[in-house]
PDB file of C-alpha atoms in Angstrom:
ATOM      1  CA  MET A  11      35.002 -89.053  60.054  1.00  0.00           C
ATOM      2  CA  SER A  12      35.893 -85.829  61.406  1.00  0.00           C
ATOM      3  CA  PHE A  13      33.561 -82.904  61.542  1.00  0.00           C
ATOM      4  CA  SER A  14      36.128 -80.505  60.262  1.00  0.00           C
ATOM      5  CA  LEU A  15      36.223 -82.211  56.960  1.00  0.00           C
ATOM      6  CA  ILE A  16      32.591 -81.533  56.242  1.00  0.00           C
ATOM      7  CA  SER A  17      32.194 -78.375  54.230  1.00  0.00           C
ATOM      8  CA  ARG A  18      29.108 -76.359  54.577  1.00  0.00           C
ATOM      9  CA  THR A  19      27.670 -74.669  51.571  1.00  0.00           C
ATOM     10  CA  LYS A  20      24.966 -72.875  53.505  1.00  0.00           C
ATOM     11  CA  PRO A  21      25.666 -71.212  56.815  1.00  0.00           C
ATOM     12  CA  LYS A  22      23.535 -72.308  59.647  1.00  0.00           C
ATOM     13  CA  HIS A  23      21.228 -69.814  61.304  1.00  0.00           C
ATOM     14  CA  ARG A  24      22.227 -69.405  64.825  1.00  0.00           C
ATOM     15  CA  ALA A  25      20.243 -67.795  67.631  1.00  0.00           C
ATOM     16  CA  ALA A  26      23.150 -65.454  68.468  1.00  0.00           C
ATOM     17  CA  ASP A  27      23.053 -63.986  64.970  1.00  0.00           C
ATOM     18  CA  LYS A  28      19.309 -63.399  65.248  1.00  0.00           C
ATOM     19  CA  VAL A  29      19.754 -61.732  68.662  1.00  0.00           C
ATOM     20  CA  ALA A  30      22.487 -59.458  67.254  1.00  0.00           C
ATOM     21  CA  GLU A  31      20.266 -58.482  64.346  1.00  0.00           C
ATOM     22  CA  LEU A  32      17.347 -57.745  66.658  1.00  0.00           C
ATOM     23  CA  LYS A  33      19.622 -55.637  68.900  1.00  0.00           C
ATOM     24  CA  ARG A  34      20.774 -53.673  65.856  1.00  0.00           C
ATOM     25  CA  GLN A  35      17.151 -53.090  64.765  1.00  0.00           C
ATOM     26  CA  LEU A  36      16.285 -52.019  68.319  1.00  0.00           C
ATOM     27  CA  LYS A  37      19.127 -49.465  68.323  1.00  0.00           C
ATOM     28  CA  ASP A  38      18.001 -48.115  64.933  1.00  0.00           C
ATOM     29  CA  GLN A  39      14.432 -47.775  66.156  1.00  0.00           C
ATOM     30  CA  GLN A  40      15.613 -46.085  69.358  1.00  0.00           C
ATOM     31  CA  ALA A  41      17.634 -43.605  67.296  1.00  0.00           C
ATOM     32  CA  GLU A  42      14.592 -42.916  65.087  1.00  0.00           C
ATOM     33  CA  THR A  43      12.439 -42.501  68.195  1.00  0.00           C
ATOM     34  CA  VAL A  44      14.889 -40.009  69.705  1.00  0.00           C
ATOM     35  CA  SER A  45      14.981 -38.099  66.411  1.00  0.00           C
ATOM     36  CA  ALA A  46      11.186 -38.073  66.147  1.00  0.00           C
ATOM     37  CA  PHE A  47      10.927 -37.006  69.795  1.00  0.00           C
ATOM     38  CA  GLY A  48      13.325 -34.111  69.119  1.00  0.00           C
ATOM     39  CA  GLN A  49      11.250 -33.081  66.110  1.00  0.00           C
ATOM     40  CA  LEU A  50       8.097 -33.291  68.239  1.00  0.00           C
ATOM     41  CA  ILE A  51       9.584 -31.061  70.911  1.00  0.00           C
ATOM     42  CA  GLY A  52      10.771 -28.606  68.227  1.00  0.00           C
ATOM     43  CA  ALA A  53       7.317 -28.602  66.642  1.00  0.00           C
ATOM     44  CA  ALA A  54       5.714 -28.011  70.050  1.00  0.00           C
ATOM     45  CA  ASP A  55       8.039 -25.038  70.645  1.00  0.00           C
ATOM     46  CA  THR A  56       7.230 -23.662  67.196  1.00  0.00           C
ATOM     47  CA  ILE A  57       3.495 -24.112  67.816  1.00  0.00           C
ATOM     48  CA  ALA A  58       3.793 -22.282  71.149  1.00  0.00           C
ATOM     49  CA  ILE A  59       5.669 -19.384  69.501  1.00  0.00           C
ATOM     50  CA  LEU A  60       3.122 -19.186  66.674  1.00  0.00           C
ATOM     51  CA  GLN A  61       0.219 -19.239  69.135  1.00  0.00           C
ATOM     52  CA  HIS A  62       1.837 -16.389  71.064  1.00  0.00           C
ATOM     53  CA  GLN A  63       2.338 -14.409  67.856  1.00  0.00           C
ATOM     54  CA  LEU A  64      -1.275 -15.091  66.837  1.00  0.00           C
ATOM     55  CA  ALA A  65      -2.490 -13.759  70.178  1.00  0.00           C
ATOM     56  CA  ASP A  66      -0.345 -10.616  69.689  1.00  0.00           C
ATOM     57  CA  VAL A  67      -1.694 -10.108  66.170  1.00  0.00           C
ATOM     58  CA  ARG A  68      -5.270 -10.526  67.367  1.00  0.00           C
ATOM     59  CA  ALA A  69      -4.700  -8.017  70.168  1.00  0.00           C
ATOM     60  CA  LYS A  70      -3.137  -5.500  67.780  1.00  0.00           C
ATOM     61  CA  ARG A  71      -5.951  -6.042  65.308  1.00  0.00           C
ATOM     62  CA  ALA A  72      -8.571  -5.365  67.986  1.00  0.00           C
ATOM     63  CA  GLU A  73      -6.669  -2.232  69.020  1.00  0.00           C
ATOM     64  CA  ALA A  74      -6.450  -1.076  65.404  1.00  0.00           C
ATOM     65  CA  GLU A  75     -10.171  -1.638  64.893  1.00  0.00           C
ATOM     66  CA  GLN A  76     -10.883   0.423  68.006  1.00  0.00           C
ATOM     67  CA  VAL A  77      -8.620   3.206  66.719  1.00  0.00           C
ATOM     68  CA  VAL A  78     -10.398   3.134  63.347  1.00  0.00           C
ATOM     69  CA  VAL A  79     -13.788   3.431  65.036  1.00  0.00           C
ATOM     70  CA  CYS A  80     -12.575   6.380  67.133  1.00  0.00           C
ATOM     71  CA  LEU A  81     -11.041   8.079  64.090  1.00  0.00           C
ATOM     72  CA  ALA A  82     -14.228   7.595  62.073  1.00  0.00           C
ATOM     73  CA  ALA A  83     -16.279   9.187  64.855  1.00  0.00           C
ATOM     74  CA  ASP A  84     -13.773  12.045  65.104  1.00  0.00           C
ATOM     75  CA  LEU A  85     -13.881  12.523  61.330  1.00  0.00           C
ATOM     76  CA  ASP A  86     -17.677  12.702  61.417  1.00  0.00           C
ATOM     77  CA  GLU A  87     -17.513  15.364  64.157  1.00  0.00           C
ATOM     78  CA  ARG A  88     -14.929  17.396  62.260  1.00  0.00           C
ATOM     79  CA  THR A  89     -16.935  17.143  59.043  1.00  0.00           C
ATOM     80  CA  GLU A  90     -20.044  18.413  60.806  1.00  0.00           C
ATOM     81  CA  GLU A  91     -18.071  21.289  62.387  1.00  0.00           C
ATOM     82  CA  ARG A  92     -16.594  22.184  58.983  1.00  0.00           C
ATOM     83  CA  ASP A  93     -20.009  22.217  57.338  1.00  0.00           C
ATOM     84  CA  GLN A  94     -21.339  24.487  60.092  1.00  0.00           C
ATOM     85  CA  ALA A  95     -18.339  26.808  59.740  1.00  0.00           C
ATOM     86  CA  LEU A  96     -18.815  27.008  55.959  1.00  0.00           C
ATOM     87  CA  ALA A  97     -22.491  27.803  56.358  1.00  0.00           C
ATOM     88  CA  GLU A  98     -21.637  30.509  58.918  1.00  0.00           C
ATOM     89  CA  ALA A  99     -18.962  31.961  56.599  1.00  0.00           C
ATOM     90  CA  ASP A 100     -21.447  32.061  53.687  1.00  0.00           C
ATOM     91  CA  ARG A 101     -24.030  33.800  55.897  1.00  0.00           C
ATOM     92  CA  LEU A 102     -21.484  36.376  57.101  1.00  0.00           C
ATOM     93  CA  ARG A 103     -20.168  36.919  53.563  1.00  0.00           C
ATOM     94  CA  ALA A 104     -23.703  37.619  52.336  1.00  0.00           C
ATOM     95  CA  GLN A 105     -24.261  39.978  55.266  1.00  0.00           C
ATOM     96  CA  LEU A 106     -20.962  41.787  54.646  1.00  0.00           C
ATOM     97  CA  ALA A 107     -21.272  42.078  50.834  1.00  0.00           C
ATOM     98  CA  PRO A 108     -23.191  45.418  50.778  1.00  0.00           C
ATOM     99  CA  TYR A 109     -20.639  46.995  53.129  1.00  0.00           C
ATOM    100  CA  LEU A 110     -17.733  45.791  50.987  1.00  0.00           C
ATOM    101  CA  ALA A 111     -19.384  47.121  47.819  1.00  0.00           C
ATOM    102  CA  ALA A 112     -20.082  50.523  49.435  1.00  0.00           C
ATOM    103  CA  ASP A 113     -16.500  50.712  50.716  1.00  0.00           C
ATOM    104  CA  ALA A 114     -15.114  49.802  47.265  1.00  0.00           C
ATOM    105  CA  ASN A 115     -17.268  52.495  45.620  1.00  0.00           C
ATOM    106  CA  ALA A 116     -16.322  55.114  48.205  1.00  0.00           C
ATOM    107  CA  ASN A 117     -12.610  54.410  47.976  1.00  0.00           C
ATOM    108  CA  ALA A 118     -12.401  53.787  44.229  1.00  0.00           C
ATOM    109  CA  ILE A 119      -9.050  54.633  42.717  1.00  0.00           C
ATOM    110  CA  THR A 120      -9.380  56.719  39.564  1.00  0.00           C
ATOM    111  CA  VAL A 121      -6.375  57.587  37.452  1.00  0.00           C
ATOM    112  CA  PRO A 122      -6.427  59.918  34.458  1.00  0.00           C
ATOM    113  CA  ALA A 123      -5.476  58.479  31.098  1.00  0.00           C
ATOM    114  CA  ALA A 124      -1.711  58.241  30.793  1.00  0.00           C
ATOM    115  CA  GLU A 125       0.125  60.442  28.323  1.00  0.00           C
ATOM    116  CA  ARG A 126       3.655  59.735  27.253  1.00  0.00           C
ATOM    117  CA  ASP A 127       6.180  62.482  27.709  1.00  0.00           C
ATOM    118  CA  THR A 128       7.929  62.810  24.337  1.00  0.00           C
ATOM    119  CA  THR A 129       9.928  65.939  25.005  1.00  0.00           C
ATOM    120  CA  ALA A 130      13.262  64.070  25.062  1.00  0.00           C
ATOM    121  CA  PHE A 131      14.724  63.257  21.661  1.00  0.00           C
ATOM    122  CA  GLU A 132      15.159  59.537  22.352  1.00  0.00           C
ATOM    123  CA  ASP A 133      11.498  59.263  23.441  1.00  0.00           C
ATOM    124  CA  GLN A 134      10.044  60.664  20.216  1.00  0.00           C
ATOM    125  CA  ALA A 135       6.958  58.797  19.051  1.00  0.00           C
ATOM    126  CA  THR A 136       7.459  56.850  15.855  1.00  0.00           C
ATOM    127  CA  ALA A 137       5.052  56.362  12.991  1.00  0.00           C
ATOM    128  CA  PRO A 138       4.748  53.250  10.825  1.00  0.00           C
ATOM    129  CA  ILE A 139       7.035  53.206   7.799  1.00  0.00           C
ATOM    130  CA  ASP A 140       5.193  53.630   4.525  1.00  0.00           C
ATOM    131  CA  VAL A 141       6.435  50.842   2.250  1.00  0.00           C
ATOM    132  CA  ARG A 142       3.960  51.275  -0.609  1.00  0.00           C
ATOM    133  CA  GLU A 143       6.579  52.917  -2.811  1.00  0.00           C
ATOM    134  CA  LEU A 144       8.967  49.967  -2.517  1.00  0.00           C
ATOM    135  CA  ARG A 145       6.187  47.473  -3.213  1.00  0.00           C
ATOM    136  CA  ASN A 146       5.110  49.339  -6.321  1.00  0.00           C
ATOM    137  CA  ARG A 147       8.659  49.431  -7.623  1.00  0.00           C
ATOM    138  CA  PHE A 148       9.291  45.720  -7.195  1.00  0.00           C
ATOM    139  CA  THR A 149       5.976  44.448  -8.592  1.00  0.00           C
ATOM    140  CA  ALA A 150       7.282  44.849 -12.147  1.00  0.00           C
ATOM    141  CA  GLY A 151       8.659  41.328 -12.220  1.00  0.00           C
ATOM    142  CA  PRO A 152      11.342  39.098 -10.855  1.00  0.00           C
ATOM    143  CA  VAL A 153      14.403  40.649  -9.326  1.00  0.00           C
ATOM    144  CA  VAL A 154      17.208  40.678 -11.870  1.00  0.00           C
ATOM    145  CA  SER A 155      20.810  40.330 -10.862  1.00  0.00           C
ATOM    146  CA  LEU A 156      22.646  43.554 -11.596  1.00  0.00           C
ATOM    147  CA  HIS A 157      26.180  42.203 -11.159  1.00  0.00           C
ATOM    148  CA  HIS A 158      26.981  42.480 -14.869  1.00  0.00           C
ATOM    149  CA  SER A 159      24.906  45.559 -15.710  1.00  0.00           C
ATOM    150  CA  PRO A 160      26.065  49.205 -15.817  1.00  0.00           C
ATOM    151  CA  GLN A 161      23.806  50.092 -12.875  1.00  0.00           C
ATOM    152  CA  ALA A 162      25.724  47.674 -10.614  1.00  0.00           C
ATOM    153  CA  ALA A 163      28.298  50.369 -10.001  1.00  0.00           C
ATOM    154  CA  ASP A 164      25.648  52.576  -8.298  1.00  0.00           C
ATOM    155  CA  PRO A 165      24.606  50.966  -4.956  1.00  0.00           C
ATOM    156  CA  THR A 166      21.666  53.383  -4.525  1.00  0.00           C
ATOM    157  CA  HIS A 167      20.075  52.423  -7.844  1.00  0.00           C
ATOM    158  CA  ILE A 168      16.474  51.154  -7.530  1.00  0.00           C
ATOM    159  CA  PRO A 169      14.818  49.864 -10.679  1.00  0.00           C
ATOM    160  CA  ALA A 170      12.056  52.012 -12.137  1.00  0.00           C
ATOM    161  CA  PRO A 171       8.448  50.868 -11.627  1.00  0.00           C
ATOM    162  CA  ALA A 172       6.766  48.930 -14.354  1.00  0.00           C
ATOM    163  CA  ALA A 173       4.534  50.880 -16.653  1.00  0.00           C
TER     164      ALA A 173
END
């Protein structure tokens, strides 16, 4: 019997196949290790940058707090100076008030009552128009249309007052 005539239904496991598979797994793990190492180095760089930024922020914050303290002290000084200046101004105003009143009384401006010059014709004073006559004439009743009456021809006609 020849060995070539025997058919195999199941392949045999050979040591070379197992070695090839282990080499492939080793290469995959090496690639993953290199990738993870690159990520680790990138993370370390990012951490270093963030730590530097944190130190800058802390320094700026300390500087800002110092500026705020100085400004608060300066504001307190200015407020005290303002209050003193206002008190001094009130004291001087009270001291000066009698002199101002005496000066205002001594230099008072007096003007005689104004009179309108009505000598020119266009500046003649006018008096209110007396409208009692017209009211009395038109209280007789409703206004009647005069279009068809004989008085319509006379535009100056005013109805007679009611009796």
